[in-house]
XYZ file of C-alpha atoms in Angstrom:
594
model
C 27.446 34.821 -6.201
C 24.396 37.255 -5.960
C 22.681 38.721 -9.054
C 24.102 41.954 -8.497
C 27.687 40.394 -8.818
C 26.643 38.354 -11.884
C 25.858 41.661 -13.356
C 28.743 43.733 -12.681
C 31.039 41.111 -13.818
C 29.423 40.874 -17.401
C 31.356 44.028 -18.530
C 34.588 42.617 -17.690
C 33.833 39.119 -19.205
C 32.437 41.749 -22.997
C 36.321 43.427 -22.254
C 37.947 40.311 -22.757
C 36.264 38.171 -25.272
C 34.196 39.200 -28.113
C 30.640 38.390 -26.959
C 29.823 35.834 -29.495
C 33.073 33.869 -28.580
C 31.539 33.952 -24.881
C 28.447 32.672 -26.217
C 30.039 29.734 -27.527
C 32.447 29.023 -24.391
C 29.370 29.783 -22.249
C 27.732 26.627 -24.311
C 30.912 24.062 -25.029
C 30.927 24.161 -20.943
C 26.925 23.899 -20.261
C 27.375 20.884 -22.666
C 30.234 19.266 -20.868
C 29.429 20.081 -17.491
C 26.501 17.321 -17.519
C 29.102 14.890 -18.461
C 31.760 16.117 -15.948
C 29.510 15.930 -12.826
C 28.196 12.265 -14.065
C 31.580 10.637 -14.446
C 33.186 11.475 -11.326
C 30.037 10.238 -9.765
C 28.836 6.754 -9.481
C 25.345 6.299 -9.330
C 23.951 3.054 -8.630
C 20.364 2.243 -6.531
C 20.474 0.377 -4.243
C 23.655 1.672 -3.336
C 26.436 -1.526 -2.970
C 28.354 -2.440 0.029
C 31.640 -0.793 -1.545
C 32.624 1.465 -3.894
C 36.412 2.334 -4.516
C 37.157 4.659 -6.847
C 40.418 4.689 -9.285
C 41.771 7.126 -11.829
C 40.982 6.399 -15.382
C 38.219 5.771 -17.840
C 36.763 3.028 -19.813
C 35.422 3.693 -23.658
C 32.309 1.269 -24.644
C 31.549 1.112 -28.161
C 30.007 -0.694 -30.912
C 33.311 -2.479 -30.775
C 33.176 -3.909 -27.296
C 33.204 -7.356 -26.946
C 31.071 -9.422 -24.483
C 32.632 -12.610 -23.081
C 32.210 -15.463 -20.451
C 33.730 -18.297 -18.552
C 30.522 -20.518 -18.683
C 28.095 -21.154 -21.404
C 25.316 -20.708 -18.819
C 25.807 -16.997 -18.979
C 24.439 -16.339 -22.383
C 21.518 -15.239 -21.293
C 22.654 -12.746 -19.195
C 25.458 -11.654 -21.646
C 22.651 -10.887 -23.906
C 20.477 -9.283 -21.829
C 23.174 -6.467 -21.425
C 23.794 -6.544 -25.009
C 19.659 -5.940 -25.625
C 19.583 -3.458 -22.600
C 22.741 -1.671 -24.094
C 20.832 -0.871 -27.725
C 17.948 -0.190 -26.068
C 18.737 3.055 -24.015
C 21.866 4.006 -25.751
C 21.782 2.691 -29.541
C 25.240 0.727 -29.051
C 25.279 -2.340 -30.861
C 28.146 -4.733 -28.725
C 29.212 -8.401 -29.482
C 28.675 -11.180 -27.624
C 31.223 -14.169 -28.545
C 31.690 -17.180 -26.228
C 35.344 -16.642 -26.158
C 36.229 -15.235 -23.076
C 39.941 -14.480 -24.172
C 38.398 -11.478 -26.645
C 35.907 -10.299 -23.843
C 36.270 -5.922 -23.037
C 33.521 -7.084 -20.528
C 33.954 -10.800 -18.861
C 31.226 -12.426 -16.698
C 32.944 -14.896 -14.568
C 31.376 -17.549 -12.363
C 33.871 -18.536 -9.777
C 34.271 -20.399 -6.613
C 33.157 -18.351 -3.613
C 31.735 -18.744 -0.270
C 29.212 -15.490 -0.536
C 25.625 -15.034 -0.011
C 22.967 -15.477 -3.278
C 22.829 -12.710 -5.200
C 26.148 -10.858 -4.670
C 28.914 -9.864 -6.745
C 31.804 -8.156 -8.078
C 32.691 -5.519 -10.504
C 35.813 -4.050 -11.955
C 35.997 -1.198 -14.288
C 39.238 -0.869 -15.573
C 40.913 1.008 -18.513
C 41.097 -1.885 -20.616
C 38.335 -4.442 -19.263
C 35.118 -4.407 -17.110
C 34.796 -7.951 -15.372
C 32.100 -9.163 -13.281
C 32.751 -12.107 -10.968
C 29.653 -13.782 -8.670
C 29.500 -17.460 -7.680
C 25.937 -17.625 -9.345
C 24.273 -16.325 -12.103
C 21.891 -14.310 -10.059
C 24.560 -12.102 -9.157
C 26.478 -12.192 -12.272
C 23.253 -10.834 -13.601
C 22.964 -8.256 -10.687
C 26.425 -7.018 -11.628
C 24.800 -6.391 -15.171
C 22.416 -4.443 -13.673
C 24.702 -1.878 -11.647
C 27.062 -1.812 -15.020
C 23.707 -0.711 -16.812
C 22.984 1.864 -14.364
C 26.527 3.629 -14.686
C 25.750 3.416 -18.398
C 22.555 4.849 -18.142
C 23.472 7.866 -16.288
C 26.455 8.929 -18.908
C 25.287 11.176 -21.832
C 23.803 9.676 -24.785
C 26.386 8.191 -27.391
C 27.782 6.086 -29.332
C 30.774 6.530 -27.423
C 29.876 5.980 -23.186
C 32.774 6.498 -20.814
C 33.081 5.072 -18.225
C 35.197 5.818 -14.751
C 37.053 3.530 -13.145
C 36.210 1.745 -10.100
C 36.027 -1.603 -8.069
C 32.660 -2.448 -6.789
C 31.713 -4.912 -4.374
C 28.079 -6.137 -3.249
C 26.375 -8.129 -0.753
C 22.090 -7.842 -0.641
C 21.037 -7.293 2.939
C 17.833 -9.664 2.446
C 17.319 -12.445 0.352
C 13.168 -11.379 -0.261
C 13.182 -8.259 -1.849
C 9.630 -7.665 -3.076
C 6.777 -5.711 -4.667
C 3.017 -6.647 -4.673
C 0.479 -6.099 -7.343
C -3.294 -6.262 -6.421
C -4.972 -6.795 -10.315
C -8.436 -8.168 -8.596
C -9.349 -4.642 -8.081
C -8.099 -3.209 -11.561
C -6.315 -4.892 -14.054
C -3.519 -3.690 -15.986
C -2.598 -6.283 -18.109
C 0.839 -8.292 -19.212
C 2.585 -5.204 -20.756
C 2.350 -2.749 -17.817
C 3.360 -5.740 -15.414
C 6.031 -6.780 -17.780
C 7.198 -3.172 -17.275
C 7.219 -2.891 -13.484
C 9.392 -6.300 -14.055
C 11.879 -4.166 -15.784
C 11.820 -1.334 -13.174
C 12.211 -4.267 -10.653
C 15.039 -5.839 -12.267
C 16.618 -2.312 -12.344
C 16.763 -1.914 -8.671
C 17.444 -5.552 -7.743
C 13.825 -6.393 -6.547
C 13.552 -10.044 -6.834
C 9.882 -11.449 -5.769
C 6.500 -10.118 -7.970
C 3.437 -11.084 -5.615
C 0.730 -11.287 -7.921
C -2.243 -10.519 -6.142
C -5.103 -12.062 -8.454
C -7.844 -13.479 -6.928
C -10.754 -10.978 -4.566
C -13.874 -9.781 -4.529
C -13.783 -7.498 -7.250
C -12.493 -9.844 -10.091
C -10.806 -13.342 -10.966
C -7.817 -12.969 -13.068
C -6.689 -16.482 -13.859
C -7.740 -18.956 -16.324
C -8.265 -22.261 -14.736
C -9.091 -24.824 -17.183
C -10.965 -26.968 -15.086
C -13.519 -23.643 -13.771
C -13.775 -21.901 -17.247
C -16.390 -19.449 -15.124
C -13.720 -18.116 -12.830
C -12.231 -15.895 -15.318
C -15.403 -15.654 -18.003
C -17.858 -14.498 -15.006
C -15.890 -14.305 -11.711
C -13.571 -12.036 -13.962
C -16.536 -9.203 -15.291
C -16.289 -6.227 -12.977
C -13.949 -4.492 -11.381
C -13.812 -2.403 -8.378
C -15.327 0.688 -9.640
C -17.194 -0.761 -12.272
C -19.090 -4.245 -11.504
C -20.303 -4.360 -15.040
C -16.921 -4.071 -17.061
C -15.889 -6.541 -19.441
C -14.144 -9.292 -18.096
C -10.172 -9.069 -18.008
C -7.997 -11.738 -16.918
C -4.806 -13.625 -17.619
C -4.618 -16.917 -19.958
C -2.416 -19.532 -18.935
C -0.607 -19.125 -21.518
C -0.150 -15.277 -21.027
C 0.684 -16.355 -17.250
C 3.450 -18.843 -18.424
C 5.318 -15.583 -20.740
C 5.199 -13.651 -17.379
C 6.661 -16.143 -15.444
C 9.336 -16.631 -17.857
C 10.110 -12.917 -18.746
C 10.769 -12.340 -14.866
C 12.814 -15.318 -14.241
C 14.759 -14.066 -16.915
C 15.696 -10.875 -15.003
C 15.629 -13.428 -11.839
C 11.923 -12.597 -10.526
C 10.525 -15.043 -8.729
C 6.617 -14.500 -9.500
C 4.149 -15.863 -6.711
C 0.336 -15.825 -7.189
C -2.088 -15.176 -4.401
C -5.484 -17.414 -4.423
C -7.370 -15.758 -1.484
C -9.331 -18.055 0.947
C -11.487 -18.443 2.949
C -12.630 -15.520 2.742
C -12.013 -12.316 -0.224
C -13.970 -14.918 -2.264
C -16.280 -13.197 -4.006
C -15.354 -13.356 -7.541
C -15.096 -16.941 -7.198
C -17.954 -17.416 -5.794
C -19.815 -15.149 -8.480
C -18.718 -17.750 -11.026
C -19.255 -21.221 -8.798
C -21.914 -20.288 -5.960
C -22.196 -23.278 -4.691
C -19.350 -23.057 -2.875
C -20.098 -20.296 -1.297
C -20.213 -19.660 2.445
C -23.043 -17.357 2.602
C -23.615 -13.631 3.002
C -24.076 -11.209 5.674
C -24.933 -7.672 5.336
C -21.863 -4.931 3.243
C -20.133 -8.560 2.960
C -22.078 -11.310 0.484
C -20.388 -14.576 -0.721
C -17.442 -13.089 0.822
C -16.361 -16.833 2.021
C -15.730 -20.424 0.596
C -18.277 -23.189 2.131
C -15.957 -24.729 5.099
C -18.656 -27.773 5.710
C -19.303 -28.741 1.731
C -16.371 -31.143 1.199
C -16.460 -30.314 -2.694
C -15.176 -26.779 -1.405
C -11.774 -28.600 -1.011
C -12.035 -30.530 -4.270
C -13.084 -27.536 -5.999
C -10.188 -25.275 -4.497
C -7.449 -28.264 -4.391
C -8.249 -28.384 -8.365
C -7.303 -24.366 -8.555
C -4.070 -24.677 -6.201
C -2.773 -28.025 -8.992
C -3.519 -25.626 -11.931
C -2.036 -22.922 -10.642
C 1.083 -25.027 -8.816
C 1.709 -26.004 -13.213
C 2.015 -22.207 -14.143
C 3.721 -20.690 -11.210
C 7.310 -22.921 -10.832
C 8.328 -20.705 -7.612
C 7.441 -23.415 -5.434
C 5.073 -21.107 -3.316
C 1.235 -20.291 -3.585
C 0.028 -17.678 -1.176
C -3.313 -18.324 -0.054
C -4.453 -14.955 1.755
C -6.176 -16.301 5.082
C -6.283 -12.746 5.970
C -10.146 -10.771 7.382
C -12.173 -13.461 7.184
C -13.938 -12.043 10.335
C -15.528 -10.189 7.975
C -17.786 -12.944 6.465
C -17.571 -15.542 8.444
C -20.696 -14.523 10.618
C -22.525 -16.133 7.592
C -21.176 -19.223 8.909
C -23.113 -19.021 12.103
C -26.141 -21.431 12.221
C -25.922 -23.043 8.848
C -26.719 -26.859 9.749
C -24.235 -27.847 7.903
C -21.225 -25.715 9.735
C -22.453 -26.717 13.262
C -22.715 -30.255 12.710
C -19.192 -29.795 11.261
C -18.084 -27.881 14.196
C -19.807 -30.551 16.583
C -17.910 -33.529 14.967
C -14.493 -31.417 15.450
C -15.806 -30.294 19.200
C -14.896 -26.917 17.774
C -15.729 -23.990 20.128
C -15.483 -20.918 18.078
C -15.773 -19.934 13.942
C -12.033 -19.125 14.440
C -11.415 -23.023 15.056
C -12.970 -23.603 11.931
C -11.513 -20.942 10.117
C -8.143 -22.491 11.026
C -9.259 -26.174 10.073
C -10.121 -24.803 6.584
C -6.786 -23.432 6.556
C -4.848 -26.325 7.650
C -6.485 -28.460 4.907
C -5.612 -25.837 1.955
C -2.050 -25.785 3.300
C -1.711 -29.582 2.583
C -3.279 -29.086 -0.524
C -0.081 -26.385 -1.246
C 2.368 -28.861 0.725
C 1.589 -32.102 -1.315
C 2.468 -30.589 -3.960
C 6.039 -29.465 -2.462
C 5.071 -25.898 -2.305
C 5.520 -23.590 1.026
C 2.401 -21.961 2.106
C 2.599 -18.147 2.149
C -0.098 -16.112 4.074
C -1.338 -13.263 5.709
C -0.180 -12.499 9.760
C -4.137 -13.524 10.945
C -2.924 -16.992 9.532
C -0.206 -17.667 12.514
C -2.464 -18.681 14.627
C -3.911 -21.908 12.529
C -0.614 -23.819 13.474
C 0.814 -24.506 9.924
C 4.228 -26.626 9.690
C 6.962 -24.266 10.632
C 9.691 -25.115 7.919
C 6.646 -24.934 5.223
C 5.315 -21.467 5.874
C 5.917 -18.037 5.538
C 3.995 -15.082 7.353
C 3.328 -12.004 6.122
C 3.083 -9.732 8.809
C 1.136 -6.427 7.376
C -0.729 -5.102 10.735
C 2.065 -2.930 11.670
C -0.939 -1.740 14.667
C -0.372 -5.303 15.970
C 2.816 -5.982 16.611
C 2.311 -9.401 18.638
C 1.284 -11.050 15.443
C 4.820 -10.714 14.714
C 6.304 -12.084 17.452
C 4.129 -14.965 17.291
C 5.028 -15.696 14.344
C 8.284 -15.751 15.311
C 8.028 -17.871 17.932
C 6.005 -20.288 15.880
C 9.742 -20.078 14.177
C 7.976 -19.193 11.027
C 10.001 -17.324 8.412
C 8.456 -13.880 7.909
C 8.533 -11.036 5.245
C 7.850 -7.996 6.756
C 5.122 -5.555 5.097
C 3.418 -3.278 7.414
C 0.664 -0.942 6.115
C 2.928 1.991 7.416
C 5.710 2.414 5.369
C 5.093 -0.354 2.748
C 1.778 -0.304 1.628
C 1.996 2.381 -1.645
C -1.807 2.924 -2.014
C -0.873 5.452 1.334
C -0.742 9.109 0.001
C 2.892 9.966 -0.090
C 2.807 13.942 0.455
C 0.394 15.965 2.791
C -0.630 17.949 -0.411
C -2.522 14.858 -1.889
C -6.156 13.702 -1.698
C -6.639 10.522 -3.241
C -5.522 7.964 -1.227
C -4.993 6.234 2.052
C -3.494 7.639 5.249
C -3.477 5.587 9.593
C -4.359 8.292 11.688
C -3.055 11.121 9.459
C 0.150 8.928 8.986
C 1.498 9.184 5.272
C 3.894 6.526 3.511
C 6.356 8.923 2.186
C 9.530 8.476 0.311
C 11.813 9.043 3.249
C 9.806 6.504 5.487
C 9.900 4.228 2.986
C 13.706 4.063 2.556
C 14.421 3.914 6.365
C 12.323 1.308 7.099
C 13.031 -1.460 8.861
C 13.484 1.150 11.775
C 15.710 0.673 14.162
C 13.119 -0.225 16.944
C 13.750 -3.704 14.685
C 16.744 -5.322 16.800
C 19.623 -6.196 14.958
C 19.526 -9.472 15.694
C 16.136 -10.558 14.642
C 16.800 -8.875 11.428
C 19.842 -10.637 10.715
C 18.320 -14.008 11.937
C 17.293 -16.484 8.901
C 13.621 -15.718 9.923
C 13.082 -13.051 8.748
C 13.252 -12.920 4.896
C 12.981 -10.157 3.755
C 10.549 -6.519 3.279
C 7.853 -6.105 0.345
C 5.679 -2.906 -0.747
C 2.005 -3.696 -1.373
C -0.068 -1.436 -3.980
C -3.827 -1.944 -3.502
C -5.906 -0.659 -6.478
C -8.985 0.457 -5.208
C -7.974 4.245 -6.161
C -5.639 3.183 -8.758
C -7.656 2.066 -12.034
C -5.258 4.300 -14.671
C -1.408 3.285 -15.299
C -0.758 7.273 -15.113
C -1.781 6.941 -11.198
C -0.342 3.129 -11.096
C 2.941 5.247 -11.566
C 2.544 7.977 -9.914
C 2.188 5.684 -6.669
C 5.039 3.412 -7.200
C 7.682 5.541 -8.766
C 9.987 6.407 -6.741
C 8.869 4.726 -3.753
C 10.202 1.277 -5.656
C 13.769 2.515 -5.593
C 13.316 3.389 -1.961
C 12.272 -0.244 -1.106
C 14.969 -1.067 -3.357
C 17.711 0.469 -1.041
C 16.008 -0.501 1.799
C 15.726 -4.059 1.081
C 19.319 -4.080 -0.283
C 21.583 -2.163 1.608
C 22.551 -2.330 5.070
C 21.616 -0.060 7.152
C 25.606 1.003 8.604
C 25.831 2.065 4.644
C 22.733 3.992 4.011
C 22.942 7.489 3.396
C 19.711 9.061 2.868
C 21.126 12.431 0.860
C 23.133 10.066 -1.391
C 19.896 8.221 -1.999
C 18.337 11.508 -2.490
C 21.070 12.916 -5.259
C 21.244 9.504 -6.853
C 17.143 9.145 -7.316
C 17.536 13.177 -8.668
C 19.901 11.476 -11.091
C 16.936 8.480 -12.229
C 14.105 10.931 -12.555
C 16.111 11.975 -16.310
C 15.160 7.717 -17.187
C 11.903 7.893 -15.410
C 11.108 10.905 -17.758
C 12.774 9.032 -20.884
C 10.225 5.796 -19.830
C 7.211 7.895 -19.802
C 6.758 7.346 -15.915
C 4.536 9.818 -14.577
C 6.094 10.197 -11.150
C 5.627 11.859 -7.754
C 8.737 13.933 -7.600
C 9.172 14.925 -3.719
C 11.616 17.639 -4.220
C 9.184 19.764 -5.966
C 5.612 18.545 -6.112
C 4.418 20.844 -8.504
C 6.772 18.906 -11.371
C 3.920 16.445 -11.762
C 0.485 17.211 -10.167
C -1.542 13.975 -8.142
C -2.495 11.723 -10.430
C -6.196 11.370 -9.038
C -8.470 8.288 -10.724
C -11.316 8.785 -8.013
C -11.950 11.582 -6.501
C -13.224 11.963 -2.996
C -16.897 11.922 -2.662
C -17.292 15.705 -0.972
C -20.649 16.125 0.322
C -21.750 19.568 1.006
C -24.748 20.629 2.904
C -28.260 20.658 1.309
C -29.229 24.927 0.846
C -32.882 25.079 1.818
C -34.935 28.214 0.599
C -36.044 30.417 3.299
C -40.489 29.961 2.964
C -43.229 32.034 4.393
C -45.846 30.549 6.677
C -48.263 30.940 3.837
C -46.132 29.502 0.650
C -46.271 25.953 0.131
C -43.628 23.496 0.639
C -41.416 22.649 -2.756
C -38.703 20.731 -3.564
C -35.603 23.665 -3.908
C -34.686 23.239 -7.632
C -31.185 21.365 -7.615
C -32.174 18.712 -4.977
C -30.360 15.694 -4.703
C -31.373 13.123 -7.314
C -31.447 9.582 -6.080
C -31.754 7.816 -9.663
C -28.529 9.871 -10.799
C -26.909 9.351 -8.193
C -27.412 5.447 -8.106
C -26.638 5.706 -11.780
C -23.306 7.505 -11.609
C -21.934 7.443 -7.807
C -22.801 3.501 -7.767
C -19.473 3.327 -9.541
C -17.011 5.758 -8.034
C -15.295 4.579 -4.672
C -14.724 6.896 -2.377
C -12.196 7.014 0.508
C -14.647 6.621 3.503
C -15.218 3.289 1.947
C -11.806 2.542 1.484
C -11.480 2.761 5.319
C -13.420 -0.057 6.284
C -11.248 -2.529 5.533
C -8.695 -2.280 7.190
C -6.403 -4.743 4.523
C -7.557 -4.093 1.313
């Protein structure tokens, strides 16, 4: 209807109904209409396999019981009933006896795949059936969205409907880098809860680099008192790290929400920090690049790190350490013609740095194995020959795809997280500034949820080799949780979808009306988000500028005048003083990783 219609009608509407009566109709059905559209929608991210709709409604109150079949599924039971007075303020029961339950968790007998499940909303009863708890819990989680999405209340209706749901892959994940900044266990505990929300269900935990150690290790006091001072735009800040004990709590709050959390120790090379605190076991420096390795030919290297990898095995149960591997062409030219290293390399008859870079890897990956861990690493590492049914290859050089196939043929398992769509330090929109972009390639929201492409086969997708996807946020221009946000949200419930649902049952303009639907929580959380309907809704978050250098305006001088410094000229000292700090983004493109 065009304005002009609007208008003319308006005298017409004033005939019939005195116009404060209109007022009020005009505002009973602005209030309901919210409520209409929600209930005869059902929006859940990632969307399930199924979704069959039936007529009727279910009424959750404060007098809802919550029940269960197995004692084991307190925990989850309660969960909902803490999630429940959290974002709506009702206050349900949880009683053990399952013959009282309004909403029954069930663990039954069923030949299904980790992770899925089955829910029934019903006029009388919700029930959620899984032949685990993980997906007892992800059934929860969907339940909790519908919620969510219904108005406010102490009264939350709910429709009808039979849902059932399958994940597409079993490694669903999301990577935090805290070497560069560090955010600390209350904004991580809070990406655990967006993670939990969208069925993400492995935290990488990206703590070790140059720019900072973020681990207590008992044994190395230094690596978190001195290898943890600095950051990446500030090499003098205070030093910030994680206690064990602080470690343990995030462990357990994601398991909880069934995270698995797996720490990164970077080696050989990214070893700065570490090397900061302990310098003897450094590897040496090279120009742009110092103390950037471990010492492969000092055979108190391997004590020293095998120490780290037992500490670190007894806070991290996930029975997984990744140990980077990745770039270590970068300092390894520090190697070249240290005695040491080339007797080492003569004894092995090794021909190349890249032999011994590989040796040093093979020994750290027994380290990991002894202790019944897998070894998870970086693509580069596929080519140091690790046990095939003990490794897992991250393949993140999407410009080198025949890293991945070796890895495949090395039969390695694989989670796939190339730079382009998955790494979220990539600008999103063409509008932005701050931030990464491959050739003029951004990492938006679209690309994101329609990755893997179909240039994947089918096949190798669905083989038992491949894992799984993961997003990666770098924080070299993300030192503020305001731009930590802004980077992640909602590019997390993209990868959410992605990594969930299968691809005959994505639909990228459902996904587009159902994420419409979460920005209403993400505004409610105090997420300051990238919305890319309308960009304007919340401007780029921007922590570091862009280092724009314009050219130097010289006076025009007469043959006869003498030669002066033009007032304004650059000042060195200042600029050491303040620029030394600020990264710019023609740094950030020389490494190519990080």
């Amino acid at each position: 209807m065009s304005l002009r219609d609007q208008q003319t009608d308006i005298p017409a509407i004033q005939n019939s109904f005195n116009l404060n009566q209109f007022a009020k109709l005009v505002s009973v059905l602005f209030l309901l209409f919210p409520f209409c559209l929600s209930a005869q929608n059902i929006s859940i991210i990632p969307q399930p396999r199924s979704i069959v709709k039936t007529n009727g409604r279910f009424e959750l109150n404060n007098r809802t019981i919550i029940g269960m079949n197995n004692a084991s599924l307190l925990k989850q039971a309660y969960y909902l009933k803490s999630e429940l007075e959290k974002a709506n303020g009702i206050a349900v029961t949880v009683d053990k006896d399952e013959v009282k339950a309004l909403i029954d968790l069930q663990l039954v007998s069923a030949d299904e795949l980790p992770g899925s499940y089955h829910l029934t909303i019903e006029s009388n009863k919700i029930t959620i059936t899984s032949a685990g708890n993980e997906g007892v819990f992800n059934g929860v989680v969907s339940l909790l969205q519908l919620i969510r999405t219904q108005p406010v209340g102490q009264v939350v209706n709910l429709p009808t409907c039979e849902i059932n749901d399958v994940p597409r892959f079993q490694w669903r994940g999301f990577m935090l880098d805290e070497s560069r900044h560090f955010f600390g266990k209350k904004k991580v505990e809070q990406l655990l809860d967006w993670m939990a929300f969208y069925k993400l269900n492995k935290f990488h935990w990206h703590l070790t680099d140059v720019d900072g150690w973020r681990l207590e290790i008992k044994k190395y006091p230094k690596l978190a008192t001195a290898g943890g001072i600095g950051n990446k735009t500030d090499t003098l800040a205070d030093a910030q790290y994680y206690t064990q004990s602080e470690i343990k709590e995030v462990v357990a709050y994601a398991a909880d929400r069934f995270i698995t959390v797996v720490p990164e120790i970077d080696m050989p090379g990214h070893a700065t920090a570490a090397n900061k605190a302990y310098p003897e076991y450094s590897g040496g420096s090279i120009n742009k690049y110092p103390n950037f390795t471990f010492d492969p030919a000092n055979e108190k290297t391997y004590q020293f790190l095998g120490d780290i990898l037992k500490e670190t095995n007894s806070m991290f149960p996930s029975g997984m350490i990744h140990l980077g591997g990745d770039e270590v062409s970068l300092g390894m030219q520090a190697w070249a013609g240290r005695p040491a290293i080339m007797d080492l390399m003569a004894k092995n008859r090794f021909t190349s740095l890249a032999d011994l870079e590989h040796y040093f890897f093979r020994r750290m990956a027994d380290s990991v194995i002894s202790m019944n861990d897998k070894v998870l690493c970086w693509d580069e590492a596929a080519d140091a020959d690790l046990p095939a049914d003990k490794t897992i290859v991250f393949w993140w050089r999407q410009n080198v795809p025949s890293q991945l196939q070796l890895a495949l043929q090395k039969k390695y398992q694989v989670v796939l997280c190339p730079r382009l769509p998955m790494y979220f330090d990539f600008v999103q929109d063409k509008s932005q500034v701050s931030g990464r972009r491959w050739n003029g390639t951004l990492n938006s929201v679209s690309s994101v949820y329609n990755f893997p492409y179909k240039e994947f086969p089918a096949d190798q997708l669905k083989s038992g080799q491949i894992l799984g996807i993961q997003a990666n946020l770098w924080t070299e221009l993300v030192g503020s949780e305001k731009r930590l946000d802004y980077m992640v949200f909602p590019r997390m419930a993209a990868l959410a979808e992605a990594a969930w649902t299968d691809s005959a049952g994505k639909d990228e303009n459902s996904f587009n009306e159902r994420l419409r639907a979460d920005f209403v929580l993400y505004d409610k959380a105090g997420i300051y988000y990238f919305n890319p309907f309308d960009v304007s809704i919340h401007p780029e978050a921007i922590d570091f500028a862009p280092k724009i250098i314009k050219p130097q305006v010289r006076a025009k001088m007469h043959r006869h005048e003498r030669k002066t410094k033009v007032r304004g000229h650059h000042n060195k000292s200042t600029h050491t003083k303040n620029g030394s700090k600020r990264h710019h983004s023609k740094a950030a493109k020389k490494r190519k990783h990080r």
